Short mmCIF file of C-alpha atoms and ligand atoms in Angstrom, two decimals:
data_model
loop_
_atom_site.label_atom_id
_atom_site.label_comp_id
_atom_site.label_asym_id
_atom_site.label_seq_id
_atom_site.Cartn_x
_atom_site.Cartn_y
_atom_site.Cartn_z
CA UNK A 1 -76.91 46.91 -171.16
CA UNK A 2 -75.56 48.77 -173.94
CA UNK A 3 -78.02 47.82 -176.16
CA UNK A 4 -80.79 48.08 -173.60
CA UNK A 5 -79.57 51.75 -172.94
CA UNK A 6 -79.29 52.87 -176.98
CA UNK A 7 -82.84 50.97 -178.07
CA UNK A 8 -84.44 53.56 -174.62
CA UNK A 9 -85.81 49.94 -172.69
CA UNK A 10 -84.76 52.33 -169.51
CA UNK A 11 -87.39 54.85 -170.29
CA UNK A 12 -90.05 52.64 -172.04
CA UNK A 13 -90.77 50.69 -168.44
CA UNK A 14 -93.23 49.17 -167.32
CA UNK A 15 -93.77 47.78 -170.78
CA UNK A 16 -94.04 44.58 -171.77
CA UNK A 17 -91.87 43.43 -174.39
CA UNK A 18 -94.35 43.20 -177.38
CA UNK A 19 -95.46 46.83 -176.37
CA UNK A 20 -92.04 47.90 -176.47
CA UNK A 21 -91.10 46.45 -179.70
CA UNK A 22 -93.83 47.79 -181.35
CA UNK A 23 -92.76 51.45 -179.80
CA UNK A 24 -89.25 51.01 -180.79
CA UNK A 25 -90.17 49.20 -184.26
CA UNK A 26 -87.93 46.33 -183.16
CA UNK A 27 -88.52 42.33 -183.47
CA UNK A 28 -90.94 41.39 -180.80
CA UNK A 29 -88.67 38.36 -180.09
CA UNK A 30 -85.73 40.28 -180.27
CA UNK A 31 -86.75 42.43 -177.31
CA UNK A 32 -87.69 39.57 -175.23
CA UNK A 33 -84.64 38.20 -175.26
CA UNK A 34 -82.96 41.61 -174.58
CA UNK A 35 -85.21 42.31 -171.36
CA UNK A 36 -85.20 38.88 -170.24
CA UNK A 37 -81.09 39.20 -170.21
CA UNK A 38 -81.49 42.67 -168.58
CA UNK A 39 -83.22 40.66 -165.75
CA UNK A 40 -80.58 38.51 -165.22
CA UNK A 41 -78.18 41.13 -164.88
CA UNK A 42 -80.28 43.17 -162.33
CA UNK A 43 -81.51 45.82 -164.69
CA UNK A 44 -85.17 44.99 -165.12
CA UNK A 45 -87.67 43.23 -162.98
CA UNK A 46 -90.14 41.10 -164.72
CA UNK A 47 -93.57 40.24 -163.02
CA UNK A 48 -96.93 38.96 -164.85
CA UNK A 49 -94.51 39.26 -168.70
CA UNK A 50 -94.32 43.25 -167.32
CA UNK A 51 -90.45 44.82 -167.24
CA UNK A 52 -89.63 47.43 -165.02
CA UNK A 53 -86.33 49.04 -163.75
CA UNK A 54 -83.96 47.75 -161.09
CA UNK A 55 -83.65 50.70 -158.61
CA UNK A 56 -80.18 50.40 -160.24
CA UNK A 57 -81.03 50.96 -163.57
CA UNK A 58 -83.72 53.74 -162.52
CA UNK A 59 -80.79 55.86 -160.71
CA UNK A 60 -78.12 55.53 -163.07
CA UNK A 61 -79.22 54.38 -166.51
CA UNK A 62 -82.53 55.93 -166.89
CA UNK A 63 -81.61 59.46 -169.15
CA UNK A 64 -83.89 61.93 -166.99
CA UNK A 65 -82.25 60.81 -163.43
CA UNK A 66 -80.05 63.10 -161.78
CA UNK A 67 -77.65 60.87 -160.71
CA UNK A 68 -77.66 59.36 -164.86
CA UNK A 69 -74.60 57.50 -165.94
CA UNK A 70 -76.39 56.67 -169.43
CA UNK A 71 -73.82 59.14 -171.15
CA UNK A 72 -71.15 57.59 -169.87
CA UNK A 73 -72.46 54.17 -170.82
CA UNK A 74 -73.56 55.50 -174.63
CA UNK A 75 -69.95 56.53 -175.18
CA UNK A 76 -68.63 53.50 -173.52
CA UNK A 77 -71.02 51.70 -175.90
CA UNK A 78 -70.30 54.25 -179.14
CA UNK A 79 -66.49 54.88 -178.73
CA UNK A 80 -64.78 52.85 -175.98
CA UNK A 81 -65.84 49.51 -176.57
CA UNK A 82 -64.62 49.88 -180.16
CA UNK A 83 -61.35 51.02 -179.07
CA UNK A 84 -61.59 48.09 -176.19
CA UNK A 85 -61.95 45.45 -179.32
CA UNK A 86 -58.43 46.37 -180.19
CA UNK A 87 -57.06 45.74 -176.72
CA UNK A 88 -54.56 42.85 -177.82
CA UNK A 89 -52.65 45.12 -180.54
CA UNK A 90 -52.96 47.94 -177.83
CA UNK A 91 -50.73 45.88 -175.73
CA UNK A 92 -48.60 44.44 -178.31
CA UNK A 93 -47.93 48.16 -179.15
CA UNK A 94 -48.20 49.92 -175.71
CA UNK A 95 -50.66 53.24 -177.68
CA UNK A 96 -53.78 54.01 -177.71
CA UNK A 97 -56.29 52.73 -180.76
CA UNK A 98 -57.64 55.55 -182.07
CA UNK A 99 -56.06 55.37 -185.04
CA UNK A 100 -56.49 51.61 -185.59
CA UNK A 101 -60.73 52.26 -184.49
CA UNK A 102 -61.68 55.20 -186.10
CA UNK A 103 -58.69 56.16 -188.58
CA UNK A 104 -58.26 58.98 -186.43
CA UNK A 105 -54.54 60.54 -186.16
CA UNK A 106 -53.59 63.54 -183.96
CA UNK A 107 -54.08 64.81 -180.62
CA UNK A 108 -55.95 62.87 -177.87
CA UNK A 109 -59.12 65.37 -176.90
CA UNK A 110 -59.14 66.06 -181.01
CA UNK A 111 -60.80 62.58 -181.08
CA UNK A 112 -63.08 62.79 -178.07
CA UNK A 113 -64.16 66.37 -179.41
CA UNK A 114 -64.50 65.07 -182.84
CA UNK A 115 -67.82 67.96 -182.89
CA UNK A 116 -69.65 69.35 -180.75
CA UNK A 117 -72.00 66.64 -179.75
CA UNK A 118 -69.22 64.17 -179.60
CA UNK A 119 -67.83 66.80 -176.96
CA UNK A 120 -70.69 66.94 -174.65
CA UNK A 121 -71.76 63.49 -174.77
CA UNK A 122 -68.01 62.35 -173.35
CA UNK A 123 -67.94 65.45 -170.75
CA UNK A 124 -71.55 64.98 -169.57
CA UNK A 125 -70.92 61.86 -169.31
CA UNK A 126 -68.18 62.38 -167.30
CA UNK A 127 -70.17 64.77 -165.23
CA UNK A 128 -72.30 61.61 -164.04
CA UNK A 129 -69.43 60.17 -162.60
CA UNK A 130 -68.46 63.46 -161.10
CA UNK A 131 -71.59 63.85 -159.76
CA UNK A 132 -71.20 61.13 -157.66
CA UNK A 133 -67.40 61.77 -156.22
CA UNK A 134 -66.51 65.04 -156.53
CA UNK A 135 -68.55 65.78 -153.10
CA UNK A 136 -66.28 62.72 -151.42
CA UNK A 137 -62.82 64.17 -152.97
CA UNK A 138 -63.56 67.70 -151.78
CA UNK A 139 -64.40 66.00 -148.39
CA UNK A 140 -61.43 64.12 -148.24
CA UNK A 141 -58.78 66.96 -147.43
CA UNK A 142 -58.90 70.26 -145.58
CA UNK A 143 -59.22 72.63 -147.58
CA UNK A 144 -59.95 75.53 -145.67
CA UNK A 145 -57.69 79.10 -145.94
CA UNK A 146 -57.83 78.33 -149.81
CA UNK A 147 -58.49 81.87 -151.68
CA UNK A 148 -58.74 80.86 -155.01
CA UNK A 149 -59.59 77.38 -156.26
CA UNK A 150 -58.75 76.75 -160.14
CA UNK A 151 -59.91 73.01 -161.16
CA UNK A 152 -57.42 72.62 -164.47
CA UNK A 153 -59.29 71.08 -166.98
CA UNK A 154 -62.19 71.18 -164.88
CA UNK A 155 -64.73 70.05 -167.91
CA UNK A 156 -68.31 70.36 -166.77
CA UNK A 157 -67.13 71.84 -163.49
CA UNK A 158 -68.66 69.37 -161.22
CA UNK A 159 -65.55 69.26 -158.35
CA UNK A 160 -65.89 73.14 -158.49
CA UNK A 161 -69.30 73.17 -157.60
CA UNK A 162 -68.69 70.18 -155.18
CA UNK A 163 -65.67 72.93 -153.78
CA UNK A 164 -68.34 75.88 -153.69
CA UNK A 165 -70.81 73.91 -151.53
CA UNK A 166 -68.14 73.18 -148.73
CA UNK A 167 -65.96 76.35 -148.69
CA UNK A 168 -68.98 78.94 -149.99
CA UNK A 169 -68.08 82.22 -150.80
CA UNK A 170 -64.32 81.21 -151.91
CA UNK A 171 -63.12 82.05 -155.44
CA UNK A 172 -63.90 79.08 -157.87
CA UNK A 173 -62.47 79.07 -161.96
CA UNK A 174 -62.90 76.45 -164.07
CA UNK A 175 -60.02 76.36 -166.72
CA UNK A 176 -60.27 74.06 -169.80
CA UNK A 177 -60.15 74.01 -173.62
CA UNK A 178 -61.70 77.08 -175.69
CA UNK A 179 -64.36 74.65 -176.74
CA UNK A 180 -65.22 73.25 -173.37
CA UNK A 181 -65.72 76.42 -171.68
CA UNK A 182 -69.73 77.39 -172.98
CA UNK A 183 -70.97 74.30 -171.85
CA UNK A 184 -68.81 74.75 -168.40
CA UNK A 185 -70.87 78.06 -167.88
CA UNK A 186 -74.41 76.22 -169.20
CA UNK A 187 -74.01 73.48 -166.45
CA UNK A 188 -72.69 75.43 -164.10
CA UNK A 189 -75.08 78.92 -164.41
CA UNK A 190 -72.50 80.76 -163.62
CA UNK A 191 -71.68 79.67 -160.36
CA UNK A 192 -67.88 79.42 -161.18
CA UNK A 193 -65.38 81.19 -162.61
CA UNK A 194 -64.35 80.02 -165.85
CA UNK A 195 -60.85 80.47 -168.42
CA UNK A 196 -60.29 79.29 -171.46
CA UNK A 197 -56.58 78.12 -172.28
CA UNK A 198 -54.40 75.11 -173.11
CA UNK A 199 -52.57 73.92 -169.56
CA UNK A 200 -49.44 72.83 -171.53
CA UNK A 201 -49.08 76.29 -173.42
CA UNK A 202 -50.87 79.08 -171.65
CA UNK A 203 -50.00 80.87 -168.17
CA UNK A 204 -52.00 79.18 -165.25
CA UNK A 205 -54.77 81.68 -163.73
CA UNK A 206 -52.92 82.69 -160.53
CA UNK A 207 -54.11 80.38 -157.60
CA UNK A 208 -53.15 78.89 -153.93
CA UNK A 209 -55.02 75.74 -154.79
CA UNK A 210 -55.17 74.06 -158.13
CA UNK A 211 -56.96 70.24 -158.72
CA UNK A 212 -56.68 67.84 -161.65
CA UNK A 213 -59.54 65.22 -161.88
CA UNK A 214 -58.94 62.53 -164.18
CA UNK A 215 -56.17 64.20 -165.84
CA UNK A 216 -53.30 63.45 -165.11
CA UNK A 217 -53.87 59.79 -165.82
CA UNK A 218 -54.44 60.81 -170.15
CA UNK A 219 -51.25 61.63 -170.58
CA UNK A 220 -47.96 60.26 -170.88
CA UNK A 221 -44.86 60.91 -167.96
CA UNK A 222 -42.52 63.67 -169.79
CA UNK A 223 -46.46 65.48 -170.29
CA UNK A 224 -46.89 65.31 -166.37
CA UNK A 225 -43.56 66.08 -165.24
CA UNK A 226 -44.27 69.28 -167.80
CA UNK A 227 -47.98 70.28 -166.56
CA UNK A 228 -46.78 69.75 -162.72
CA UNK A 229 -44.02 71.70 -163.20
CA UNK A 230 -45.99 74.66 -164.46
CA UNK A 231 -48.77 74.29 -161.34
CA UNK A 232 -45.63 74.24 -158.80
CA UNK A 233 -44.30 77.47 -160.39
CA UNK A 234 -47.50 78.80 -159.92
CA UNK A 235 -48.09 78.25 -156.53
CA UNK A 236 -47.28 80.11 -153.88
CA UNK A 237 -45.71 78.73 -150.62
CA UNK A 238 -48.00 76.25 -148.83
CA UNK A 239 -50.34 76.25 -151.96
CA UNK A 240 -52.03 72.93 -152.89
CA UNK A 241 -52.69 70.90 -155.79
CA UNK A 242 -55.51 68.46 -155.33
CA UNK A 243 -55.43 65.11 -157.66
CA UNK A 244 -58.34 63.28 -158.37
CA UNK A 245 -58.02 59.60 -159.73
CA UNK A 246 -58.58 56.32 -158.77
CA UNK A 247 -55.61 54.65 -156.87
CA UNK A 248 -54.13 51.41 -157.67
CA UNK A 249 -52.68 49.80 -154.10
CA UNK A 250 -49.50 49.36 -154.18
CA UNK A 251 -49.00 45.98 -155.04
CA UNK A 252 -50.61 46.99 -158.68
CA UNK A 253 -53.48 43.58 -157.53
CA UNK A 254 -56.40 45.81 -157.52
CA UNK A 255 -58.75 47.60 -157.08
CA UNK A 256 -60.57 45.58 -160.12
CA UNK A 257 -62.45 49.15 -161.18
CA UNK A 258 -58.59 50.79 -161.23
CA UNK A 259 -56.89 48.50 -163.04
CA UNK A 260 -59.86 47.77 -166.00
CA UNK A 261 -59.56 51.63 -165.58
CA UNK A 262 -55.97 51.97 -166.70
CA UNK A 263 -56.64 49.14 -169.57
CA UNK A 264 -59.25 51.91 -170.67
CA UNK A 265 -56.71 54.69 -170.67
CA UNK A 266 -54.21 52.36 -172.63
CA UNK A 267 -56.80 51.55 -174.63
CA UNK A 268 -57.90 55.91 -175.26
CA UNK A 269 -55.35 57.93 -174.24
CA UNK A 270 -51.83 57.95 -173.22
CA UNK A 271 -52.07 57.69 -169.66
CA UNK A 272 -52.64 55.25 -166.75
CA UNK A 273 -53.96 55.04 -163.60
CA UNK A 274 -51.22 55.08 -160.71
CA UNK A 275 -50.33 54.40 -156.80
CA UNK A 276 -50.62 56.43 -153.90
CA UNK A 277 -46.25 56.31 -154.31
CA UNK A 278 -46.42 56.61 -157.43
CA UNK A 279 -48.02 60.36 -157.54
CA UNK A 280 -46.23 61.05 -154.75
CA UNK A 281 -43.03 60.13 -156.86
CA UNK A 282 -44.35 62.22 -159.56
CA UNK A 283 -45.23 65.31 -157.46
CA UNK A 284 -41.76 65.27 -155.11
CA UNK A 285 -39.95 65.18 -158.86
CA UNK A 286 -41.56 68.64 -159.57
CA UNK A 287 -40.53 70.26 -155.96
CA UNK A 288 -43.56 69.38 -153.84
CA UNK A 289 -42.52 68.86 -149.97
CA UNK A 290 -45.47 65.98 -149.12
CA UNK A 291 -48.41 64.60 -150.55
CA UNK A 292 -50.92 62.96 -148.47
CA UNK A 293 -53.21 59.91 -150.61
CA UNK A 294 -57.09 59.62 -149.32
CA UNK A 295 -59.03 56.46 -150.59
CA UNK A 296 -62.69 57.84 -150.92
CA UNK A 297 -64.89 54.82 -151.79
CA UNK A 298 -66.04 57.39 -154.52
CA UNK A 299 -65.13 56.64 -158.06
CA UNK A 300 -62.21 59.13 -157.67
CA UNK A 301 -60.14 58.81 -154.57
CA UNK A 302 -57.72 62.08 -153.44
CA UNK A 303 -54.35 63.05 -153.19
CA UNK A 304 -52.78 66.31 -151.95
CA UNK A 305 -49.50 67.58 -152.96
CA UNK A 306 -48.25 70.40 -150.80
CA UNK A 307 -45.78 73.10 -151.82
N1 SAM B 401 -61.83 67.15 -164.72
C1 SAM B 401 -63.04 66.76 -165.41
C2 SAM B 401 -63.73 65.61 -164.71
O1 SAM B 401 -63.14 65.03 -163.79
O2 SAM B 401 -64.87 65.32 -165.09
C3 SAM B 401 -62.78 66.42 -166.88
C4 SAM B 401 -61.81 65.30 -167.09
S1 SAM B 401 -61.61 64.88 -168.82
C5 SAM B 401 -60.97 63.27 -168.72
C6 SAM B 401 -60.21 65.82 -169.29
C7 SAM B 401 -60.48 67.32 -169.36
O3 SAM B 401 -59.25 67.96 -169.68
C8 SAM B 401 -61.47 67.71 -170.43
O4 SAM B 401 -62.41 68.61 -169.89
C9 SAM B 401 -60.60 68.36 -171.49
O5 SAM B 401 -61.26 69.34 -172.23
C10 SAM B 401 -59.49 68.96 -170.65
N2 SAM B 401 -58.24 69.16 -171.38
C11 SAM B 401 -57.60 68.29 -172.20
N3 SAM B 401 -56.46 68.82 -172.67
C12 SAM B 401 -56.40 70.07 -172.14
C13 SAM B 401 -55.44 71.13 -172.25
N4 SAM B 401 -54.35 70.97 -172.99
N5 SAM B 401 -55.68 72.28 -171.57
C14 SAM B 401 -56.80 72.43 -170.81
N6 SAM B 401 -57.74 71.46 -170.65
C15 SAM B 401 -57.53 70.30 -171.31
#
């Protein structure tokens, strides 16, 4: 699929696989082999020695789609899987392999944001995925009365947007890294609010809701107990903090897409994905009175911690 995705099979169909090869300048039986595999796993059709997309592959791997997960799969293909290859010494040493992969020391998000195109291929990829759940996690708790909604390290500001379209006319900011912020205003065309600010160093935009979406599972425990510290202090009475992440049951046996999920953070960052008791262990610790854990079927599922 990877390869399928980086060689553009996914916007050369219907082709055959000598037209293709000579389009891509690739070895005619090369690319046969490739499509004929694609077939198998559901991504092309194949009628009369003619490929074309799976309605799978037109939705979500094609570029142009607008439901596209081919940025997400690029840096899966470009940056994770290399890090993935290092999975056994990643256990043995319980850290993340940048180092190891790419010779890369420092910060977390210095290595995603290596440069600027680095930066958007990660967060628009991202933005597929959000594309697809951030509707579902909005949905999942009432959020009406909110007055000002501040997604913290909100990245493309997809669960914003989702946020705007269900509560219109409510205050919406976006707050993420200096460097994030331009391309949070190009996707967004200044629908939201945005801030730009570290959430470990800087003062929190004043808010009676806050979210984190696949954050909280990059970093490490004393990080969390830190950030969710600072979002309680902000908050007034009754104010919320929404979580977005996938939730492992409780057991730790699955969901499969969790747990390869927290194998990935282990693998990139120096987080994990957690259970529904779990967040609520980690919220209660920094003064919240309840949290209340929504499975979606989305790609994120929803937690709310209540001051
Ligand atoms: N919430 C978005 C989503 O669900 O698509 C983005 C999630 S991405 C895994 C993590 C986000 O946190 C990125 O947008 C990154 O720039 C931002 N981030 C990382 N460290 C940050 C910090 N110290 N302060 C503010 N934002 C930060």
């Amino acid at each position: 699929m990877f390869a399928a995705l980086e060689l553009g099979v996914f916007e050369a169909t219907p082709t055959t696989a000598e037209a293709f090869a000579a389009r891509a300048g690739a070895d005619g039986r090369a690319v046969a082999l490739l499509m004929d595999a694609c077939v198998a796993l559901g991504l092309l059709t194949k009628a009369d020695g003619v490929y074309g997309n799976t309605e799978e592959a037109e939705r979500y791997l094609k570029r142009d789609s607008p439901d596209t997960l081919a940025g997400y799969a690029l840096y899966s293909s470009n940056v994770l899987w290399k890090l993935w290859d290092h999975l056994p010494d990643a256990v043995r040493e319980g850290s993340h392999r940048w180092p190891q992969a790419f010779g890369m020391q420092g910060p977390i998000f210095s290595h995603f944001f290596k440069t600027d195109e680095a930066m958007r291929t990660f967060l628009t990829g991202l933005h597929g995925f959000g594309m697809l759940s951030s509707p579902q996690a909005i949905a999942a708790h009432d959020l009406s009365g909110v007055a000002h909604f501040v997604d913290l390290g909100g990245g493309t500001g997809h669960l914003a947007l989702a946020f705007l379209d269900r509560y219109p006319g409510v205050r919406a900011t976006v707050f993420d890294l200096p460097q994030v912020v331009p391309l949070t205003r190009e996707i967004t065309g200044g629908r939201v609010e945005t801030m730009a600010g570290n959430f470990f160093t800087d003062p929190l935009p004043e808010a009676d809701c806050y979210a984190v979406a696949r954050i909280l599972h990059d970093w490490s425990e004393p990080k969390i107990h830190t950030l969710l510290g600072k979002i309680y202090a902000a908050l007034p009475e009754g104010g919320r903090l929404l979580i977005c992440e996938m939730l492992v049951n409780e057991a730790r046996t699955g969901p499969t897409r969790a747990l390869m999920q927290s194998l990935n953070m282990l693998t990139c960052t120096e987080g994990q994905e957690r259970t529904a008791a779990e967040y609520d262990a980690l919220c209660r610790a920094a003064g919240f009175r309840e949290t209340r854990a929504v499975v979606t079927g989305a790609p994120v599922d929803a937690v709310l911690a209540i001051k």
